[in-house]
CSV table of C-alpha atoms and ligand atoms in Angstrom, one decimal:
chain,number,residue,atom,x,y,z
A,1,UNK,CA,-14.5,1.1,4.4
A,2,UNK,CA,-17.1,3.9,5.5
A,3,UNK,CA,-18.7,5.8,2.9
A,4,UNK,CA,-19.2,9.4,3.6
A,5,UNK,CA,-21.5,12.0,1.7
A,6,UNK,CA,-21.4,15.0,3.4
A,7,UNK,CA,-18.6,17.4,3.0
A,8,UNK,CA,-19.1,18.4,6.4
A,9,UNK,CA,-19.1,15.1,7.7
A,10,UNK,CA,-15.8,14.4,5.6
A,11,UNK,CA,-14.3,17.6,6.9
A,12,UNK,CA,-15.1,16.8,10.6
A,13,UNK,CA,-13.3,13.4,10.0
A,14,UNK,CA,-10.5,14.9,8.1
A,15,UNK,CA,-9.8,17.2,10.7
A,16,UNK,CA,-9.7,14.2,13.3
A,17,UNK,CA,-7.2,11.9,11.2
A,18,UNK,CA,-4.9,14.8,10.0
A,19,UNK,CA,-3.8,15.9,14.0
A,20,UNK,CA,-3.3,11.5,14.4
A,21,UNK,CA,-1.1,10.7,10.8
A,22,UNK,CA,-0.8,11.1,7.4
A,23,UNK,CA,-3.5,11.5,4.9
A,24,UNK,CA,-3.5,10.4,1.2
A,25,UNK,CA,-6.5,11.4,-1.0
A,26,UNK,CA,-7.0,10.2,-4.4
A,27,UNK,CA,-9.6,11.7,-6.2
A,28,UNK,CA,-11.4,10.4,-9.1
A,29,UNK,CA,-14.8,9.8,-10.7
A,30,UNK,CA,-15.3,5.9,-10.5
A,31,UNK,CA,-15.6,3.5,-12.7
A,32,UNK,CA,-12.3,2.5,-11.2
A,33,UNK,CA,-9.5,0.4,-12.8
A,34,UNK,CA,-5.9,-0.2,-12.6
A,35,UNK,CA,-4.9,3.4,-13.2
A,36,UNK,CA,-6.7,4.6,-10.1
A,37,UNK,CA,-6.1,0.9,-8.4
A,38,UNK,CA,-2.2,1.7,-8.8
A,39,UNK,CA,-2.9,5.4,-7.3
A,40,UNK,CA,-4.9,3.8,-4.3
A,41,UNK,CA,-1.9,1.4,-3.9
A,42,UNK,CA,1.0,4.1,-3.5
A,43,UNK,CA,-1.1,6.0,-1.4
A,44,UNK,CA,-1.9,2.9,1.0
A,45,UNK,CA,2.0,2.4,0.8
A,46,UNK,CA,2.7,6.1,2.0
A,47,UNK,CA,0.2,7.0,4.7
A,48,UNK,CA,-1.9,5.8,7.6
A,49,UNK,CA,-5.4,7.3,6.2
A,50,UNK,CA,-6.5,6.9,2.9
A,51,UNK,CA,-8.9,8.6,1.3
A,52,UNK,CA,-10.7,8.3,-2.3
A,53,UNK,CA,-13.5,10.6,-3.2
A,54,UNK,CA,-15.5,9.8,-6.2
A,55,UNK,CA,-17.7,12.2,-8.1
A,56,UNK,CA,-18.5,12.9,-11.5
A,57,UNK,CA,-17.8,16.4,-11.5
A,58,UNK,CA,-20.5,18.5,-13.9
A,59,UNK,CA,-18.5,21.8,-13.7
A,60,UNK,CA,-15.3,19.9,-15.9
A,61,UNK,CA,-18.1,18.8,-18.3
A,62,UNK,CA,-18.5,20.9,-21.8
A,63,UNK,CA,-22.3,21.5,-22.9
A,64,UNK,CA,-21.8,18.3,-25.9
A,65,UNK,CA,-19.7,16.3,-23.7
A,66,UNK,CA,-20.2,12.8,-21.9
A,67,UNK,CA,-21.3,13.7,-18.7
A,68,UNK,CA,-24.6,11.8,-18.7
A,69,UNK,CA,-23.2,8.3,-20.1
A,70,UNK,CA,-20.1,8.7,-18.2
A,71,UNK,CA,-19.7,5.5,-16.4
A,72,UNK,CA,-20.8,4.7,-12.9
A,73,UNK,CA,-20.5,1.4,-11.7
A,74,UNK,CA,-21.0,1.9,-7.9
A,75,UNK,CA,-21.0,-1.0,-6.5
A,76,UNK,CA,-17.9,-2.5,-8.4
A,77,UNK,CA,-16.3,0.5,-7.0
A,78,UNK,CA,-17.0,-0.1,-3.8
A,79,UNK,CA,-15.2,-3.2,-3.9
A,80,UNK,CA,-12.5,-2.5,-5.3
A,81,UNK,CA,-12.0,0.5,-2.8
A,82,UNK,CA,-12.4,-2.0,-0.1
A,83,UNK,CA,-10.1,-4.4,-1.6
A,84,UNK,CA,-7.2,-1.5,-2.2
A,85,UNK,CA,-7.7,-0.9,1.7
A,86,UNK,CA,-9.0,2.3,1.3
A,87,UNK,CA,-10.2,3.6,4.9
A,88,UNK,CA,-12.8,6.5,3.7
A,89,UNK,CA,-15.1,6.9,0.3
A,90,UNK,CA,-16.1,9.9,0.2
A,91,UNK,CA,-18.9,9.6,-2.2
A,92,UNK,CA,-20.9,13.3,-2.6
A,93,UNK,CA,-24.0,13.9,-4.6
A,94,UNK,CA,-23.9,17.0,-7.3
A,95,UNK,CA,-26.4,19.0,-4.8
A,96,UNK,CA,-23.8,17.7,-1.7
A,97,UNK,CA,-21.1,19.6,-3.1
A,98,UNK,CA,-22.6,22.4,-5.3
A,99,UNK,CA,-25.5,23.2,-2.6
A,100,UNK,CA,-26.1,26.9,-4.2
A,101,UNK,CA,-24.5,28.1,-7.3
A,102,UNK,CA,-20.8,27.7,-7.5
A,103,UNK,CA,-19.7,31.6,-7.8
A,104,UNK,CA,-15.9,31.2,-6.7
A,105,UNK,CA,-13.5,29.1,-9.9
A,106,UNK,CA,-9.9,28.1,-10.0
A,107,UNK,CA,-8.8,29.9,-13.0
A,108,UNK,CA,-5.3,29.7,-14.8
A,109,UNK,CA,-5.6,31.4,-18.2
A,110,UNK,CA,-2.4,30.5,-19.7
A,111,UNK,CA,-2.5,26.9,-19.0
A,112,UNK,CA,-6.4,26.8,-19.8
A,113,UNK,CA,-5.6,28.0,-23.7
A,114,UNK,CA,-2.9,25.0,-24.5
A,115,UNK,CA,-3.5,21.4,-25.1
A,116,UNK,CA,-7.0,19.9,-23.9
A,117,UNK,CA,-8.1,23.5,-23.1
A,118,UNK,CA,-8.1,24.4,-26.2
A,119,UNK,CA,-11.1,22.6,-27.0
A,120,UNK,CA,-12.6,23.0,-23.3
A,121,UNK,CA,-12.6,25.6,-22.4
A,122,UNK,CA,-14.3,25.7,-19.2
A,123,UNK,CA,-12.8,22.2,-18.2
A,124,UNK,CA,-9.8,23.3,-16.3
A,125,UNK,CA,-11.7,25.6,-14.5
A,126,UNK,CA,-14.1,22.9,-13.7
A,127,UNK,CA,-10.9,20.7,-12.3
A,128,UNK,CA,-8.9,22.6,-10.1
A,129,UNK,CA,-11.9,24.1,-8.6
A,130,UNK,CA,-13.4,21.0,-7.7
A,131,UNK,CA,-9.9,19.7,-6.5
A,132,UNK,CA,-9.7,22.8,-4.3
A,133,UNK,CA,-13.1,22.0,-2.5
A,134,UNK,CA,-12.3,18.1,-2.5
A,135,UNK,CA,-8.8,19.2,-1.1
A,136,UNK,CA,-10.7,21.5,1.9
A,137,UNK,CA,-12.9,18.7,2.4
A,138,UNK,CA,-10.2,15.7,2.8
A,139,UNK,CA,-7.7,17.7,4.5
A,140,UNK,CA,-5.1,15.4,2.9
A,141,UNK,CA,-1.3,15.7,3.2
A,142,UNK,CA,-0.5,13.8,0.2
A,143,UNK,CA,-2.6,13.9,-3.0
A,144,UNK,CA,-2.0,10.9,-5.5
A,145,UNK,CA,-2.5,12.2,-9.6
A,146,UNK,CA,-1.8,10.2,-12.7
A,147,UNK,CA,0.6,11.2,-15.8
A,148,UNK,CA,-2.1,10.1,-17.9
A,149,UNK,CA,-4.1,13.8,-17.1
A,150,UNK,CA,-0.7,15.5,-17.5
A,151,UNK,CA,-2.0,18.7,-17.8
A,152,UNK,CA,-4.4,18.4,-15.0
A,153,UNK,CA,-1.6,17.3,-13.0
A,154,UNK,CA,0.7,19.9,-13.8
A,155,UNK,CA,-1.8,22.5,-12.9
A,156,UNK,CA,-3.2,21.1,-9.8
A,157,UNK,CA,0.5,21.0,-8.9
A,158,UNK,CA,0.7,24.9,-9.8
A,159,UNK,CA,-2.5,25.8,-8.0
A,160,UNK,CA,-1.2,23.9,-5.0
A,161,UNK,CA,1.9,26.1,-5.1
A,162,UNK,CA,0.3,29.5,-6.1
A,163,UNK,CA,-2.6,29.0,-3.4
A,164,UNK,CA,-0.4,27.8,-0.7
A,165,UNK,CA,-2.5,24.3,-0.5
A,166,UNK,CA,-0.3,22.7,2.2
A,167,UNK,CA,-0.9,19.2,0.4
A,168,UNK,CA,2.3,17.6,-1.2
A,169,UNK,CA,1.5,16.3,-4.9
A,170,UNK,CA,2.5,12.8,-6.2
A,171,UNK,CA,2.3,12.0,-10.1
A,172,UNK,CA,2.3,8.7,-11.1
A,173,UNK,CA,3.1,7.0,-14.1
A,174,UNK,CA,0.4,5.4,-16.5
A,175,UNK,CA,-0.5,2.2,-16.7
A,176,UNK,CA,-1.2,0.8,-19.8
A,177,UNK,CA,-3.6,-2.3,-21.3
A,178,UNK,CA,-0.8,-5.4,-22.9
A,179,UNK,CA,-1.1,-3.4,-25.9
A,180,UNK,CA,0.3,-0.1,-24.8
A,181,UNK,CA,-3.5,1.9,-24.4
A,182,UNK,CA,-3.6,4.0,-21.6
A,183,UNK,CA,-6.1,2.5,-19.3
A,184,UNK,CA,-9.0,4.9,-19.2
A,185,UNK,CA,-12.7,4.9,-17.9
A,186,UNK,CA,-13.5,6.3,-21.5
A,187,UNK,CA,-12.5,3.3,-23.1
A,188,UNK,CA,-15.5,1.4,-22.6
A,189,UNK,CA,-17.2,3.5,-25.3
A,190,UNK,CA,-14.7,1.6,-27.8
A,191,UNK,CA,-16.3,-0.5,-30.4
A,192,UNK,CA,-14.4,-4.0,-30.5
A,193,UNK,CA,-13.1,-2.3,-34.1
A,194,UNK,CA,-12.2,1.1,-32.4
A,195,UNK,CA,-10.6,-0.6,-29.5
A,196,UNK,CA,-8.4,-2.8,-31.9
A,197,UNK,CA,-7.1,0.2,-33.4
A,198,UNK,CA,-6.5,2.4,-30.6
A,199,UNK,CA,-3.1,1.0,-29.5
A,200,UNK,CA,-1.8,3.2,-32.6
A,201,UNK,CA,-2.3,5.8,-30.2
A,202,UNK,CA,1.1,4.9,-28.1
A,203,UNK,CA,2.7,3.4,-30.8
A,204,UNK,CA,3.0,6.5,-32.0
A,205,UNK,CA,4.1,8.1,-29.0
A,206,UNK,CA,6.7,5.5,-29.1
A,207,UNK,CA,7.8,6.4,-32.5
A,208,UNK,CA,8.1,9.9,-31.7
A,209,UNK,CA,9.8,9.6,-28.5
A,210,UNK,CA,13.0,7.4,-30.5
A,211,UNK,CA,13.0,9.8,-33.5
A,212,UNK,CA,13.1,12.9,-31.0
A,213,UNK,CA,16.1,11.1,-28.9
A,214,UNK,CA,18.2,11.1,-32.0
A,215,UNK,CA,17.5,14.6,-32.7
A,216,UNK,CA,14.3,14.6,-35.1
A,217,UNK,CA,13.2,17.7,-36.2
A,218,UNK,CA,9.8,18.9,-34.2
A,219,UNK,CA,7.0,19.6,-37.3
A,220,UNK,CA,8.1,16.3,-38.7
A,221,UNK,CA,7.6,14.2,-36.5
A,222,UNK,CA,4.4,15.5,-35.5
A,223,UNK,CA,3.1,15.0,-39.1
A,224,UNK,CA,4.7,11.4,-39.0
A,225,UNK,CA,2.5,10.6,-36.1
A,226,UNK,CA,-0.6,12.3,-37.2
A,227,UNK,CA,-0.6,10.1,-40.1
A,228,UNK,CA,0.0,6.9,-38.2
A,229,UNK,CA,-2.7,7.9,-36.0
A,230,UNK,CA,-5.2,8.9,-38.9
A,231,UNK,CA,-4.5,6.2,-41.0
A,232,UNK,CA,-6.5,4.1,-38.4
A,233,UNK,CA,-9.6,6.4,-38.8
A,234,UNK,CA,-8.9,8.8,-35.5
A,235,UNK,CA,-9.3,12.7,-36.4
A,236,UNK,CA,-6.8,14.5,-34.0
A,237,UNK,CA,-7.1,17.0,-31.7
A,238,UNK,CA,-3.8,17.7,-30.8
A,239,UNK,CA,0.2,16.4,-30.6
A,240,UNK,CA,2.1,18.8,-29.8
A,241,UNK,CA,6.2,18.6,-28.1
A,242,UNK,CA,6.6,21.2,-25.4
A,243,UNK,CA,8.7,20.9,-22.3
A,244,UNK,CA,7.4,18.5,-19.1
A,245,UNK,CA,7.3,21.0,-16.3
A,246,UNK,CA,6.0,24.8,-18.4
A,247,UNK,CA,3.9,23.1,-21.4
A,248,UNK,CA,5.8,25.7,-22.9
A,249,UNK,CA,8.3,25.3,-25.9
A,250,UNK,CA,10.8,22.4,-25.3
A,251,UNK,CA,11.3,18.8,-26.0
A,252,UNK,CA,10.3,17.0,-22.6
A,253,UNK,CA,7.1,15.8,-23.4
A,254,UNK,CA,5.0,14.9,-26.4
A,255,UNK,CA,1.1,14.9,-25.5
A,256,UNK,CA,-1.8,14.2,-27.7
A,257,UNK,CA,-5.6,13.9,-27.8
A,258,UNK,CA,-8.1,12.3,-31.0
A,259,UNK,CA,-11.1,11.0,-31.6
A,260,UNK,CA,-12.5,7.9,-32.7
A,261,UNK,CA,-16.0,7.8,-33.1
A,262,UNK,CA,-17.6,9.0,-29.7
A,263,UNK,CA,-14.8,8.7,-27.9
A,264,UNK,CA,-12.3,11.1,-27.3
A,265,UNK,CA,-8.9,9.7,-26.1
A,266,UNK,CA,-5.2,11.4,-24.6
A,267,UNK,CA,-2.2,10.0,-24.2
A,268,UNK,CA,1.5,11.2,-23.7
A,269,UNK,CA,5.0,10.4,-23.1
A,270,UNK,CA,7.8,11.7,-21.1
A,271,UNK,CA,11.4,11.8,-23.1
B,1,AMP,P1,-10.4,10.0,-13.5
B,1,AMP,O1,-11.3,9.1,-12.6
B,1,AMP,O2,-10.4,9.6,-14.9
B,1,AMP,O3,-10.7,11.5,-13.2
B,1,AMP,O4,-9.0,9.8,-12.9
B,1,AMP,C1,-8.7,9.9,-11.6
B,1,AMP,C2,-7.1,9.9,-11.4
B,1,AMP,O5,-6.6,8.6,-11.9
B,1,AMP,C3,-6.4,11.0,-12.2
B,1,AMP,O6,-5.4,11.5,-11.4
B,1,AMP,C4,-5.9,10.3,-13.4
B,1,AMP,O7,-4.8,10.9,-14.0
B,1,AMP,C5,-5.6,8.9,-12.8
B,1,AMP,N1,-5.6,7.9,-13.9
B,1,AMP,C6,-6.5,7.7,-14.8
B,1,AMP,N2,-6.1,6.7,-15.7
B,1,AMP,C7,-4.9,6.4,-15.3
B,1,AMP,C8,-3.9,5.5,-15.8
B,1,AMP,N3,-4.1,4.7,-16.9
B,1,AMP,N4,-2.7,5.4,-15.2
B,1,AMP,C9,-2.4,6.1,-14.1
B,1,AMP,N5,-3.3,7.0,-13.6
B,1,AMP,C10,-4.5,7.1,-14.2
């Protein structure tokens, strides 16, 4: 494993490994676990370079949000990026990648006003323009994402295709604690109470998913799952049904995001 800071550095390396084989790049921001581990492991599976950048990214952080307590256990990461056979860390500081003020954004309006955008607004933005930069910088010919973002996923697949990225995009399913909660950095904030009641969260995802298969109607089973979910103390964000591949109208996917406490969890399923 060689840890690499320097974006230009990176790039020069990038440029070398992309004319000799394939190159998979998972990006993330640490504080790695089996989500990211299974990411790292497809990407091992499908390529001869691997790549994993991590960086807490400020621009996809909201003014009240967590980006000074977010996790950062380096050094456990760099084990387990050794373990997963991962060939290149590419590990930037804040003033590696944002040298002067970042002027140029990835925007996508539409896509920015629905689901988690809703209530951040500038997070998106903050996203697929960092994945841009980190995708100019790693030179990668397959890019690993999870189904647990979905909507980051879906969009960094449309900027890919609008911008003419010539990096293939792989989603991946989520993997899930024995009790059905989405693995997630976040959920280390979780009082031992908070964290026993967050497996609702799925559960409910569950629910809807049968009652939608034998042709539920939509606003009702939202409000059944909204009062699963608040009946264990989270206030909700969001659930909403909308089709998998437009996040428009449709019955594809159900998403949702709430809050318990601090901590602000998402979750969805695929029908
Ligand atoms: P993050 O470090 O949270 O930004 O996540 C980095 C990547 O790992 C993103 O593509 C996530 O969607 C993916 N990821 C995070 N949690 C999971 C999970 N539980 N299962 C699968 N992928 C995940």
């Amino acid at each position: 494993l060689k840890i690499i800071k320097k974006p230009n550095k990176m790039q020069e390396i990038s440029d070398n490994l992309h004319k000799k084989g394939k190159i998979g790049f998972v990006p993330t921001m640490g504080a790695l676990h089996k989500g990211h581990l299974s990411l790292i492991e497809k990407a091992r599976e499908e390529n001869d370079f691997l790549i994993l950048s991590i960086f807490v990214n400020p621009l996809q952080f909201g003014p009240s949000e967590d980006y000074e307590r977010y996790p950062r256990p380096y050094k456990e990461d760099v084990k387990l990026a050794k373990g997963g056979g991962v060939d290149y860390l590419f590990y930037p500081s804040v003033s590696d990648l944002y040298p002067e003020k970042q002027e140029t954004f990835v925007k996508m309006p539409e896509f920015e006003g629905i689901l988690c955008g809703r209530n951040r607004p500038t997070h998106f933005q903050g996203v697929l323009t960092v994945v841009a930069k980190l995708f100019n910088i790693t030179k990668p010919h397959n890019a690993y994402f999870g189904q647990k973002d979905y909507q980051q996923a879906i969009m960094i697949r449309k900027m890919t295709k609008d911008l003419n990225f010539d990096v293939n995009i792989k989603i991946l399913p989520i993997i899930r604690e024995g009790d059905g909660l989405a693995m997630s950095s976040r959920n280390i904030y979780l009082s031992k109470e908070e964290r026993g009641k967050a497996s609702v969260l799925y559960q409910s995802l569950l629910k809807g998913k049968r009652l939608l298969e034998k042709g539920g109607d939509r606003e009702e089973i939202i409000s059944l799952m909204k009062g699963m979910i608040e009946r264990e103390g989270f206030e909700i964000d969001y659930i909403e049904i909308l089709d998998k591949e437009t996040l428009k109208e449709g019955k594809t996917l159900i998403a949702l995001a709430a809050r318990i406490g601090k901590t602000r969890l998402i979750d969805n399923i695929i029908i």
